[in-house]
PDB file of N, CA, C and O in Angstrom:
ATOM      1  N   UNK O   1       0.838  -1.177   0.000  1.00  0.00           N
ATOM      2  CA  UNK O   1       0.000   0.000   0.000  1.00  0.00           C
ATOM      3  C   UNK O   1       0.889   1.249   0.000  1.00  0.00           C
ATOM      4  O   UNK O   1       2.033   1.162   0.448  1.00  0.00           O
ATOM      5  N   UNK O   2       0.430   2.377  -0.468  1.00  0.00           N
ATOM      6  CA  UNK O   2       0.855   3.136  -0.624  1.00  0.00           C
ATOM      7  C   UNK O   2       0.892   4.448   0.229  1.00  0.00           C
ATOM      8  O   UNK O   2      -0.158   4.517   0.868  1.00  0.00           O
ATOM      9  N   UNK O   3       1.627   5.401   0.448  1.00  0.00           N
ATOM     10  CA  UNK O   3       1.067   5.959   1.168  1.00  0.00           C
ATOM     11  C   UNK O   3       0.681   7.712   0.777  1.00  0.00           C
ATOM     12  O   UNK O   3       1.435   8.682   0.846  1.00  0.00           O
ATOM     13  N   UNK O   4      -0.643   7.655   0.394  1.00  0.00           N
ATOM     14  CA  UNK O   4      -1.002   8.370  -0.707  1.00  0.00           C
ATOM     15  C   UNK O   4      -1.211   9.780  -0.017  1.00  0.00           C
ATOM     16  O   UNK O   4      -1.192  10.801  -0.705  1.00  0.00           O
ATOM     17  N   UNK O   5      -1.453   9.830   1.647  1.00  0.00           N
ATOM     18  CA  UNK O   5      -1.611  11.245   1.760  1.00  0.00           C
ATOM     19  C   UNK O   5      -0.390  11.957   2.039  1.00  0.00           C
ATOM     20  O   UNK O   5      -0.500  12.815   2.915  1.00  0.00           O
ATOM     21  N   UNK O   6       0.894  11.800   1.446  1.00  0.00           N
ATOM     22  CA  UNK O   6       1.606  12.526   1.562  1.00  0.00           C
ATOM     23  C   UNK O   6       1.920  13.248  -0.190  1.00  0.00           C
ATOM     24  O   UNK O   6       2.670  14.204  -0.391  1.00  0.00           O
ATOM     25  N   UNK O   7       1.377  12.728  -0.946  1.00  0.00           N
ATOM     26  CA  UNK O   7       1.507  12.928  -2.287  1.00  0.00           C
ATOM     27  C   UNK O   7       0.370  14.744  -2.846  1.00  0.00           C
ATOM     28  O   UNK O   7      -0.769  14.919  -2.412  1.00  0.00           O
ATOM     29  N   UNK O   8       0.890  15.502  -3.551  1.00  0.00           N
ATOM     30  CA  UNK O   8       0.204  16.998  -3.750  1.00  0.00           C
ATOM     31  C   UNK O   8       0.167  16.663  -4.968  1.00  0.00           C
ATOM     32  O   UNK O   8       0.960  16.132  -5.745  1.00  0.00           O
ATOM     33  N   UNK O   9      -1.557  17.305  -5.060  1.00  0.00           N
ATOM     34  CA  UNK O   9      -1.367  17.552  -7.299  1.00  0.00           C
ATOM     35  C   UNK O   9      -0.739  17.973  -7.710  1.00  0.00           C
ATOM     36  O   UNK O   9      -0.081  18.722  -6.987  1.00  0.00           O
ATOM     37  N   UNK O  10      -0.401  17.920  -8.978  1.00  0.00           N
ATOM     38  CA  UNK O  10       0.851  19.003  -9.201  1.00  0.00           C
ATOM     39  C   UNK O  10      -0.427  20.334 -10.049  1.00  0.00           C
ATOM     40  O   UNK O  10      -0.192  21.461 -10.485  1.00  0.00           O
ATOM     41  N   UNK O  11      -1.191  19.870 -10.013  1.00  0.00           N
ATOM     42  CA  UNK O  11      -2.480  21.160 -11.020  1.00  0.00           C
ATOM     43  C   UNK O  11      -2.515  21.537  -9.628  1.00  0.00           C
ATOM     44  O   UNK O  11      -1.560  22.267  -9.361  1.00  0.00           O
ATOM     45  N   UNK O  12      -3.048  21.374  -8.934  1.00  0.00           N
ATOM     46  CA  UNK O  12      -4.211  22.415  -7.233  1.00  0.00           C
ATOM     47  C   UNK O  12      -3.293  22.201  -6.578  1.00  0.00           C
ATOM     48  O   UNK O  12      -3.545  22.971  -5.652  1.00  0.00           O
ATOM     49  N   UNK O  13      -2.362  21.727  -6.313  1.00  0.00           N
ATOM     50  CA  UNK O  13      -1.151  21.569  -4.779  1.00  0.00           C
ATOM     51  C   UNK O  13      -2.366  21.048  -3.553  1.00  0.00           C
ATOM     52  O   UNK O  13      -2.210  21.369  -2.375  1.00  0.00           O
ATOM     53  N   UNK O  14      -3.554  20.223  -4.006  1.00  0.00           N
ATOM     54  CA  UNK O  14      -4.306  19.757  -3.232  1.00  0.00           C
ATOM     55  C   UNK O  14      -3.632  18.248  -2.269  1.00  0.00           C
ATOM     56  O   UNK O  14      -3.135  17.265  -2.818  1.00  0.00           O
ATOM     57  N   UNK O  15      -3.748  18.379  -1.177  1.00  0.00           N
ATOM     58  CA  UNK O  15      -3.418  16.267  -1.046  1.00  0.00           C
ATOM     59  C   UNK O  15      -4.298  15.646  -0.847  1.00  0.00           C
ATOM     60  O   UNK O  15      -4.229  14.649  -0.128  1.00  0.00           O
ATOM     61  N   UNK O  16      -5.201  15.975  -1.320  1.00  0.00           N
ATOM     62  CA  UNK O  16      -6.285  14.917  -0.636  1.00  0.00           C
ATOM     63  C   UNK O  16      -6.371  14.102  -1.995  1.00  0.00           C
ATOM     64  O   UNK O  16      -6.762  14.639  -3.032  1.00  0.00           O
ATOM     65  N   UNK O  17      -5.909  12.522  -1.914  1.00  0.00           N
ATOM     66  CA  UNK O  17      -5.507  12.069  -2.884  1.00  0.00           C
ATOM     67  C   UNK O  17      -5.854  10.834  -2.863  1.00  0.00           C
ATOM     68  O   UNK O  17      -5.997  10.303  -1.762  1.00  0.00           O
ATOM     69  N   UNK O  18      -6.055  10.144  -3.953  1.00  0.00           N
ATOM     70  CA  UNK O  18      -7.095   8.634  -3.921  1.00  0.00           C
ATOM     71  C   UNK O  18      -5.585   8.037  -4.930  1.00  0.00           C
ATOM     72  O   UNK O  18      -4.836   8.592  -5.733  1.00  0.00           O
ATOM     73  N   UNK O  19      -5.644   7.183  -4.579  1.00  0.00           N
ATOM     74  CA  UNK O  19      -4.986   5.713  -5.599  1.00  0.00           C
ATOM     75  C   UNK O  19      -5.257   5.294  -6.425  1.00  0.00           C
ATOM     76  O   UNK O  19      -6.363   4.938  -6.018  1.00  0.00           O
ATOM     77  N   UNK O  20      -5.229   4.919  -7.507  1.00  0.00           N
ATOM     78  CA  UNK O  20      -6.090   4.144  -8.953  1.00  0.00           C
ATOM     79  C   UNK O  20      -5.745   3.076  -8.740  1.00  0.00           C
ATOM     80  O   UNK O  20      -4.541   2.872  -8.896  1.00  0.00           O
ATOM     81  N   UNK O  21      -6.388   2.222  -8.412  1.00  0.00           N
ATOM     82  CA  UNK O  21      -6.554   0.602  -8.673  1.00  0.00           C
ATOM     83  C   UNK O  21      -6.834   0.286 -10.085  1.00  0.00           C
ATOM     84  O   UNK O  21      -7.834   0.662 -10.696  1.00  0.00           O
ATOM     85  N   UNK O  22      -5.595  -0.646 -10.697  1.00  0.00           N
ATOM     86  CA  UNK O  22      -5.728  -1.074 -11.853  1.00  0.00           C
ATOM     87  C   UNK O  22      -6.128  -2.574 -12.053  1.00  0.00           C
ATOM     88  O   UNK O  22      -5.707  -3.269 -11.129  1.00  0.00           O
ATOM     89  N   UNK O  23      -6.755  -3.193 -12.909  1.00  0.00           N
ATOM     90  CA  UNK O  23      -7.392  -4.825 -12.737  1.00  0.00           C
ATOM     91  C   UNK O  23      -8.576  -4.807 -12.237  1.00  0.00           C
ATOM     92  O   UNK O  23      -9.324  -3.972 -11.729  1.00  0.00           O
ATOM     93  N   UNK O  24      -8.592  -5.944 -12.497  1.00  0.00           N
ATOM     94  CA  UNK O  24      -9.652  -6.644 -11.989  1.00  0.00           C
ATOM     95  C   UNK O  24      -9.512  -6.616 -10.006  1.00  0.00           C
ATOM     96  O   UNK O  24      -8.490  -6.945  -9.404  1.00  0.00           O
ATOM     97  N   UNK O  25     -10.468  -6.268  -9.516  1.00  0.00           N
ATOM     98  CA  UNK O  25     -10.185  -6.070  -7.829  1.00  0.00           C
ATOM     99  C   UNK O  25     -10.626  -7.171  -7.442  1.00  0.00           C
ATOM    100  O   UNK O  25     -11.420  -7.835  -8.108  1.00  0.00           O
ATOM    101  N   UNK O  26      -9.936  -7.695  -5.721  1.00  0.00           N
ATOM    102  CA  UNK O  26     -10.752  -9.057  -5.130  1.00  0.00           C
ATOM    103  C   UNK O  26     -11.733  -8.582  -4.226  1.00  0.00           C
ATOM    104  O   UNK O  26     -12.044  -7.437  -3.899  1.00  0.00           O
ATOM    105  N   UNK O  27     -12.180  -9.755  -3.871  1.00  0.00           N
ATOM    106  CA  UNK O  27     -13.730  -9.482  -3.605  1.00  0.00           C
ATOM    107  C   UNK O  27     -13.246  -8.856  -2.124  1.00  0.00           C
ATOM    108  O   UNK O  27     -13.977  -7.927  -1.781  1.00  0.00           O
ATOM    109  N   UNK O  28     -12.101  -9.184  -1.109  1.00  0.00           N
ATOM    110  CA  UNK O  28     -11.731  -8.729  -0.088  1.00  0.00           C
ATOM    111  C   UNK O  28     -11.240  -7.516  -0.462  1.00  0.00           C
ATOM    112  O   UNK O  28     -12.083  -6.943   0.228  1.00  0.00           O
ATOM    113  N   UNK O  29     -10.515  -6.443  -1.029  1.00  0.00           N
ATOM    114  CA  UNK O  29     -10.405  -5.574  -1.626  1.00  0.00           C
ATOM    115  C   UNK O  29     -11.779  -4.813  -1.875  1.00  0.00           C
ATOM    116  O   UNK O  29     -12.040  -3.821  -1.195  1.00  0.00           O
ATOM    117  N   UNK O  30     -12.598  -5.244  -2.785  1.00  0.00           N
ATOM    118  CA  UNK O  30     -14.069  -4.478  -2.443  1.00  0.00           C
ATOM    119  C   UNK O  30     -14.417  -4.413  -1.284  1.00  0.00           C
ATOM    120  O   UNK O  30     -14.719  -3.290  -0.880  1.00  0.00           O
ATOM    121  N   UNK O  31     -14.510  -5.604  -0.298  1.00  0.00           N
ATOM    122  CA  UNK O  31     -14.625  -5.027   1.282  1.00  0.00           C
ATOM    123  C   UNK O  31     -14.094  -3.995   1.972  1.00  0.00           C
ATOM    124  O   UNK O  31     -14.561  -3.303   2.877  1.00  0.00           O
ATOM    125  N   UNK O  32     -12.743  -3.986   1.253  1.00  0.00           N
ATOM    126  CA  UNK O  32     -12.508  -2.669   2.559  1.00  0.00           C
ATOM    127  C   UNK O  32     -12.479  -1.308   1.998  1.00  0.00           C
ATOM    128  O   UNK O  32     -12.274  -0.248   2.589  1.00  0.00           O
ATOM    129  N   UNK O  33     -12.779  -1.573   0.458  1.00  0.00           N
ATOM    130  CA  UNK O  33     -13.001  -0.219  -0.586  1.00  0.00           C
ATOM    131  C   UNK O  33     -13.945   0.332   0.119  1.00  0.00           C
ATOM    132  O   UNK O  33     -13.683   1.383   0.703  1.00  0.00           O
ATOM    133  N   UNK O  34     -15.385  -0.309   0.238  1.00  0.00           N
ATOM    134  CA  UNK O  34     -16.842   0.086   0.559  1.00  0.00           C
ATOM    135  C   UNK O  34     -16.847   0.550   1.774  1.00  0.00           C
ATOM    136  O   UNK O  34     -17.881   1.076   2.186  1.00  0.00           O
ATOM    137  N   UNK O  35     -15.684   0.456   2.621  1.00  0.00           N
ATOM    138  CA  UNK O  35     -15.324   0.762   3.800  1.00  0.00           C
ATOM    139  C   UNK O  35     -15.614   2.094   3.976  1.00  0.00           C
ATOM    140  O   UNK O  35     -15.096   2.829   3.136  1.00  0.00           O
ATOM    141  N   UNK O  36     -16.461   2.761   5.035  1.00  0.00           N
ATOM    142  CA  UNK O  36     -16.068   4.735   4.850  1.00  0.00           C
ATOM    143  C   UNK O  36     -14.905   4.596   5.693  1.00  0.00           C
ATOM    144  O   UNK O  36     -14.233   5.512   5.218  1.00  0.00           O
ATOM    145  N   UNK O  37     -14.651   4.420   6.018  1.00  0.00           N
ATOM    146  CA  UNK O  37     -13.104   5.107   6.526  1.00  0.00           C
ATOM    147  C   UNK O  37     -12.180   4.792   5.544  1.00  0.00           C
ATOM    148  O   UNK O  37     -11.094   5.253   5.895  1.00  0.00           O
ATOM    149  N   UNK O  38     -12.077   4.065   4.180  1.00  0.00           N
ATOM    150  CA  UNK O  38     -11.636   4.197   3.119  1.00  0.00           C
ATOM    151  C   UNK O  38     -11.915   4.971   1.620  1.00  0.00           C
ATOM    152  O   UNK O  38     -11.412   4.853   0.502  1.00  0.00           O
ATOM    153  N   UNK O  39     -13.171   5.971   2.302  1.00  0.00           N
ATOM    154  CA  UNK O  39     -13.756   6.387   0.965  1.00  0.00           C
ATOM    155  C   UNK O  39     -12.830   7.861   0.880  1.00  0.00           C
ATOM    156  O   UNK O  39     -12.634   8.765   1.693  1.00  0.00           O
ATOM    157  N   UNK O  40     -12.356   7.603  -0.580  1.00  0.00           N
ATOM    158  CA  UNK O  40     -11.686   8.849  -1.071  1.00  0.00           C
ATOM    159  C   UNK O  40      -9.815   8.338  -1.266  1.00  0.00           C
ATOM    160  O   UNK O  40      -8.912   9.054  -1.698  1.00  0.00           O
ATOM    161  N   UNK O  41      -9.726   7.019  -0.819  1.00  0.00           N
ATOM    162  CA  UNK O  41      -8.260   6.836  -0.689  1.00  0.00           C
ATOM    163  C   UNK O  41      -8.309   5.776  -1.754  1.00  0.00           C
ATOM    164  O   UNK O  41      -7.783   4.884  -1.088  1.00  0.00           O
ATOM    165  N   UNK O  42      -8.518   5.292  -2.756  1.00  0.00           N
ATOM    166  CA  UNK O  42      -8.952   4.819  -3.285  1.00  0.00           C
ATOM    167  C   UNK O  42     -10.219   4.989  -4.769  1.00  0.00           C
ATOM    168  O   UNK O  42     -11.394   5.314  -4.601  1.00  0.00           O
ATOM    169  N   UNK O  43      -9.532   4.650  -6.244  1.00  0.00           N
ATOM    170  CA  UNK O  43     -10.453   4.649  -6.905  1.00  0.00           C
ATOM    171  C   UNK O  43     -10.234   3.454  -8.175  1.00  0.00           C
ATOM    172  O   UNK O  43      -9.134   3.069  -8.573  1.00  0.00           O
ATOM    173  N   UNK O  44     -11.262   3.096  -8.569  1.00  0.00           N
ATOM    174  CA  UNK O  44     -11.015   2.302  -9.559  1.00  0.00           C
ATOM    175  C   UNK O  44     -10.894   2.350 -10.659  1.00  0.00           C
ATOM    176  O   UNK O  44     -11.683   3.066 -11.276  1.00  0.00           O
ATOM    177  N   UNK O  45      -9.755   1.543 -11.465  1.00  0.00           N
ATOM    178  CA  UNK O  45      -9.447   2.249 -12.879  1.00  0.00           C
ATOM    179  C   UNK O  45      -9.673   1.993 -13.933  1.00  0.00           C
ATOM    180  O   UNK O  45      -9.464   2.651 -14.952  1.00  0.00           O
ATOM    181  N   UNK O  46     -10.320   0.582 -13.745  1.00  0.00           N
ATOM    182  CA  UNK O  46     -10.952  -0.717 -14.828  1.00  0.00           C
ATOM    183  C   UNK O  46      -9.718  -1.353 -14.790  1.00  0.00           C
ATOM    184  O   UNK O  46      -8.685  -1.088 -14.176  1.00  0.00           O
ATOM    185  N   UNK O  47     -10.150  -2.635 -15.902  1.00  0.00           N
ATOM    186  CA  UNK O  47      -9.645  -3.730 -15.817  1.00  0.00           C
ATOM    187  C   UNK O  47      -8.460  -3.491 -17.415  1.00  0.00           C
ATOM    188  O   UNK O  47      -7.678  -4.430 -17.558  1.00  0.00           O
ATOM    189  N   UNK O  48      -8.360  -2.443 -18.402  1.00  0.00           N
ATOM    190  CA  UNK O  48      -7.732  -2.423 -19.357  1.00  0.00           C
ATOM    191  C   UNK O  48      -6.414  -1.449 -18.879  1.00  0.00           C
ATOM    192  O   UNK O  48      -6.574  -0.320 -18.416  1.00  0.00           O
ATOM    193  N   UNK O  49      -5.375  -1.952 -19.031  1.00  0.00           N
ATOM    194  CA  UNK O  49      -4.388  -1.906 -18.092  1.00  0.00           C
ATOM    195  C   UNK O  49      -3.368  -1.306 -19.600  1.00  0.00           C
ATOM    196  O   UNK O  49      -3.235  -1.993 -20.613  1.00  0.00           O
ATOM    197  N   UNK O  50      -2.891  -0.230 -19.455  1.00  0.00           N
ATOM    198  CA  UNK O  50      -1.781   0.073 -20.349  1.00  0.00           C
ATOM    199  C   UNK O  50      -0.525   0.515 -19.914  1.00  0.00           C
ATOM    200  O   UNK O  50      -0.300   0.493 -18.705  1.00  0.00           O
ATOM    201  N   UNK O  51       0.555   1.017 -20.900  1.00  0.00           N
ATOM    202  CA  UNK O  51       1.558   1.294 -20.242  1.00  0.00           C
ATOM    203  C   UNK O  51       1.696   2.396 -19.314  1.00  0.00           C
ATOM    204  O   UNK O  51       2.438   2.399 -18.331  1.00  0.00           O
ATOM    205  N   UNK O  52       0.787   3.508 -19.763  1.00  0.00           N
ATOM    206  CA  UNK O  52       0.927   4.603 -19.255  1.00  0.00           C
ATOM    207  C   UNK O  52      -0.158   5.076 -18.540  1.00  0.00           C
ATOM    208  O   UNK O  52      -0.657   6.200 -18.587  1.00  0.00           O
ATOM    209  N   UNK O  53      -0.495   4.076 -17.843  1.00  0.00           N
ATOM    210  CA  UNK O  53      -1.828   4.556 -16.619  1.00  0.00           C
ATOM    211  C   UNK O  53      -1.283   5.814 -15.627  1.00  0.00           C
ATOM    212  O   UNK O  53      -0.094   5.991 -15.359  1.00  0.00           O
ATOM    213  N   UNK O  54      -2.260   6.543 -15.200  1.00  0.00           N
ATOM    214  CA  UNK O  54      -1.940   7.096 -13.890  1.00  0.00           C
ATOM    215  C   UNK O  54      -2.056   6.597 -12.927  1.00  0.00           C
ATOM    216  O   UNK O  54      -2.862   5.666 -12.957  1.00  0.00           O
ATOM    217  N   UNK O  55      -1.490   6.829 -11.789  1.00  0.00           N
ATOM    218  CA  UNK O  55      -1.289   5.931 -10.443  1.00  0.00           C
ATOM    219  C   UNK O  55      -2.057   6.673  -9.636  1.00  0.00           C
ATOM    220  O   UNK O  55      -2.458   6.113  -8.616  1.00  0.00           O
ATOM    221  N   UNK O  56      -2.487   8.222  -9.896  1.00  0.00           N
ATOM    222  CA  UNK O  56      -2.940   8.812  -8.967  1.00  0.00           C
ATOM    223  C   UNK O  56      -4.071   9.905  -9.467  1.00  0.00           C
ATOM    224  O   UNK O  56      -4.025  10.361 -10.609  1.00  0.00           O
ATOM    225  N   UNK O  57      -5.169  10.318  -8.448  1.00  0.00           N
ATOM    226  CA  UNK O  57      -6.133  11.449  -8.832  1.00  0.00           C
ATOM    227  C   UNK O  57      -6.625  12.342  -7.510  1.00  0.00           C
ATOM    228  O   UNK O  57      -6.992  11.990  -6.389  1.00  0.00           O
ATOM    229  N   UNK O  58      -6.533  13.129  -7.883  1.00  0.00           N
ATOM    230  CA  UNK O  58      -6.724  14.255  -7.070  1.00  0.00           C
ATOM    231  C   UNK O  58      -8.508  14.552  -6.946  1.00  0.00           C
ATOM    232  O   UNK O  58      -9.393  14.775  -7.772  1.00  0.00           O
ATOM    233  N   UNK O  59      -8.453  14.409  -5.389  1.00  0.00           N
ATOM    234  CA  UNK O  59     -10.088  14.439  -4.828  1.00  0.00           C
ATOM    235  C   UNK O  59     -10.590  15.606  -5.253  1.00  0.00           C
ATOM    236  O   UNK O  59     -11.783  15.672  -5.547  1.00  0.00           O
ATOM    237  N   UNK O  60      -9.725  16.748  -5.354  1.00  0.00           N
ATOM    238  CA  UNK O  60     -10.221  17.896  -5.181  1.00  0.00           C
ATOM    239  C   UNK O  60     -10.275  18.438  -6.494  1.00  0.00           C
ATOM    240  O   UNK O  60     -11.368  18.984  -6.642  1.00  0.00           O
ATOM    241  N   UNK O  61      -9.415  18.540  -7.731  1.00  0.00           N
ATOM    242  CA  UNK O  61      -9.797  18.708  -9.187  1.00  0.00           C
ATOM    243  C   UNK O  61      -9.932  17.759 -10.047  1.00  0.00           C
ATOM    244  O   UNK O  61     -10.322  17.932 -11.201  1.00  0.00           O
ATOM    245  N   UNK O  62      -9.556  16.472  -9.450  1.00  0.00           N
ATOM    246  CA  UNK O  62      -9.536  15.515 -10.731  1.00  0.00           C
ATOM    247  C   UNK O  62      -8.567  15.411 -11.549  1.00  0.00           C
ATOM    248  O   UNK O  62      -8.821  14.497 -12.334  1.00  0.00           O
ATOM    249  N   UNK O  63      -7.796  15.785 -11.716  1.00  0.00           N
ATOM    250  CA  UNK O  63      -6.549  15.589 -12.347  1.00  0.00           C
ATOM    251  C   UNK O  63      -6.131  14.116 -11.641  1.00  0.00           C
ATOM    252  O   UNK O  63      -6.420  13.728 -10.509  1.00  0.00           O
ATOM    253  N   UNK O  64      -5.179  13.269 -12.922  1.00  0.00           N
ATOM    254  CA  UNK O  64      -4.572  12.056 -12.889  1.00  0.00           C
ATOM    255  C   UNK O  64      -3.276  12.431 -13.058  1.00  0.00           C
ATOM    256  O   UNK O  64      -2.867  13.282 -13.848  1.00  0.00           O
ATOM    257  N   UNK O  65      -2.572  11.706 -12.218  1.00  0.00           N
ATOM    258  CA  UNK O  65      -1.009  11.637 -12.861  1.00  0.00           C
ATOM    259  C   UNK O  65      -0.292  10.946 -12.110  1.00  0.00           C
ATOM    260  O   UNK O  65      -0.933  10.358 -11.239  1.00  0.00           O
ATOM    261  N   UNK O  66       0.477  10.830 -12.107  1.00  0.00           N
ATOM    262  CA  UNK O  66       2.012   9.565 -11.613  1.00  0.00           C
ATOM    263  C   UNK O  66       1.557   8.594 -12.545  1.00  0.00           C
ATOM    264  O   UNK O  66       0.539   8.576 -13.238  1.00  0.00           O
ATOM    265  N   UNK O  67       2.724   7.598 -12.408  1.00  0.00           N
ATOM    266  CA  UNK O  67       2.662   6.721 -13.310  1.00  0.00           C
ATOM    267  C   UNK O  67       2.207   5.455 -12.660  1.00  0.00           C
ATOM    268  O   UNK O  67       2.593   5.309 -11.500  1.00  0.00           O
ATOM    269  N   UNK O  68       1.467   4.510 -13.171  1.00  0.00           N
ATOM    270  CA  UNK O  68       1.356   2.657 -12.207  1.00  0.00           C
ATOM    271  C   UNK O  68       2.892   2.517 -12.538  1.00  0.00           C
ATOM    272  O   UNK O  68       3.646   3.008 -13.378  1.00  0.00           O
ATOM    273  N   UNK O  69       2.987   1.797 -11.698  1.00  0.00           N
ATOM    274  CA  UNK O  69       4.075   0.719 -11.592  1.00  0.00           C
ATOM    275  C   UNK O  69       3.979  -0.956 -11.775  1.00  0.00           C
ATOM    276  O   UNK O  69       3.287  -1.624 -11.007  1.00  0.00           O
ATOM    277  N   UNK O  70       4.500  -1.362 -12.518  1.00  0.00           N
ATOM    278  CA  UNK O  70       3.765  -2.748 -12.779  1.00  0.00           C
ATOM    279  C   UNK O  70       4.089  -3.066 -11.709  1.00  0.00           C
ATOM    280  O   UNK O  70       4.815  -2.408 -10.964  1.00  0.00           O
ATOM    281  N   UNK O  71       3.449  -4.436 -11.413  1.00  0.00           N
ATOM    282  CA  UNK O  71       3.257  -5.491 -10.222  1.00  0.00           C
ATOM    283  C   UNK O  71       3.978  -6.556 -10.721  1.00  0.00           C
ATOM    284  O   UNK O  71       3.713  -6.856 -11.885  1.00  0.00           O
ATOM    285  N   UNK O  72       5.000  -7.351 -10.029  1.00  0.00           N
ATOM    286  CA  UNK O  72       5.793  -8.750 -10.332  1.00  0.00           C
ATOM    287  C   UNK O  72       4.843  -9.520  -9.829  1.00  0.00           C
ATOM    288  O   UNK O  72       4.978 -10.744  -9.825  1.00  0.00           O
TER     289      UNK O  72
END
């Protein structure tokens, strides 16, 4: 996991900042998504996975950016 509230948009210098989940998610993973004490740290990105996804989106304008990092 990441640790996403230390990360600023680079558009709003906002941090309030969610994660992009890329794939297909597990069903324990939806559990603790639906979680409110997880809502906003976290978003989903679908399941079509390219090279140049963003890793990150900003709660407050919406802007995407960083890059995923593949998974071994």
């Amino acid at each position: 996991c990441i640790r996403v509230r230390s990360i600023t948009c680079p558009e709003c210098n906002g941090t309030n900042i969610a994660e992009i989940v890329w794939g297909l998610p597990s069903q324990k993973f939806m559990e603790e998504y639906n979680k409110e004490k997880n809502k906003g740290k976290y978003r989903l990105g679908g399941c079509c996975i390219s090279n140049d996804d963003p890793a990150f989106e900003c709660n407050d304008c919406g802007y995407e950016f960083g890059r995923r990092e593949d998974e071994d």
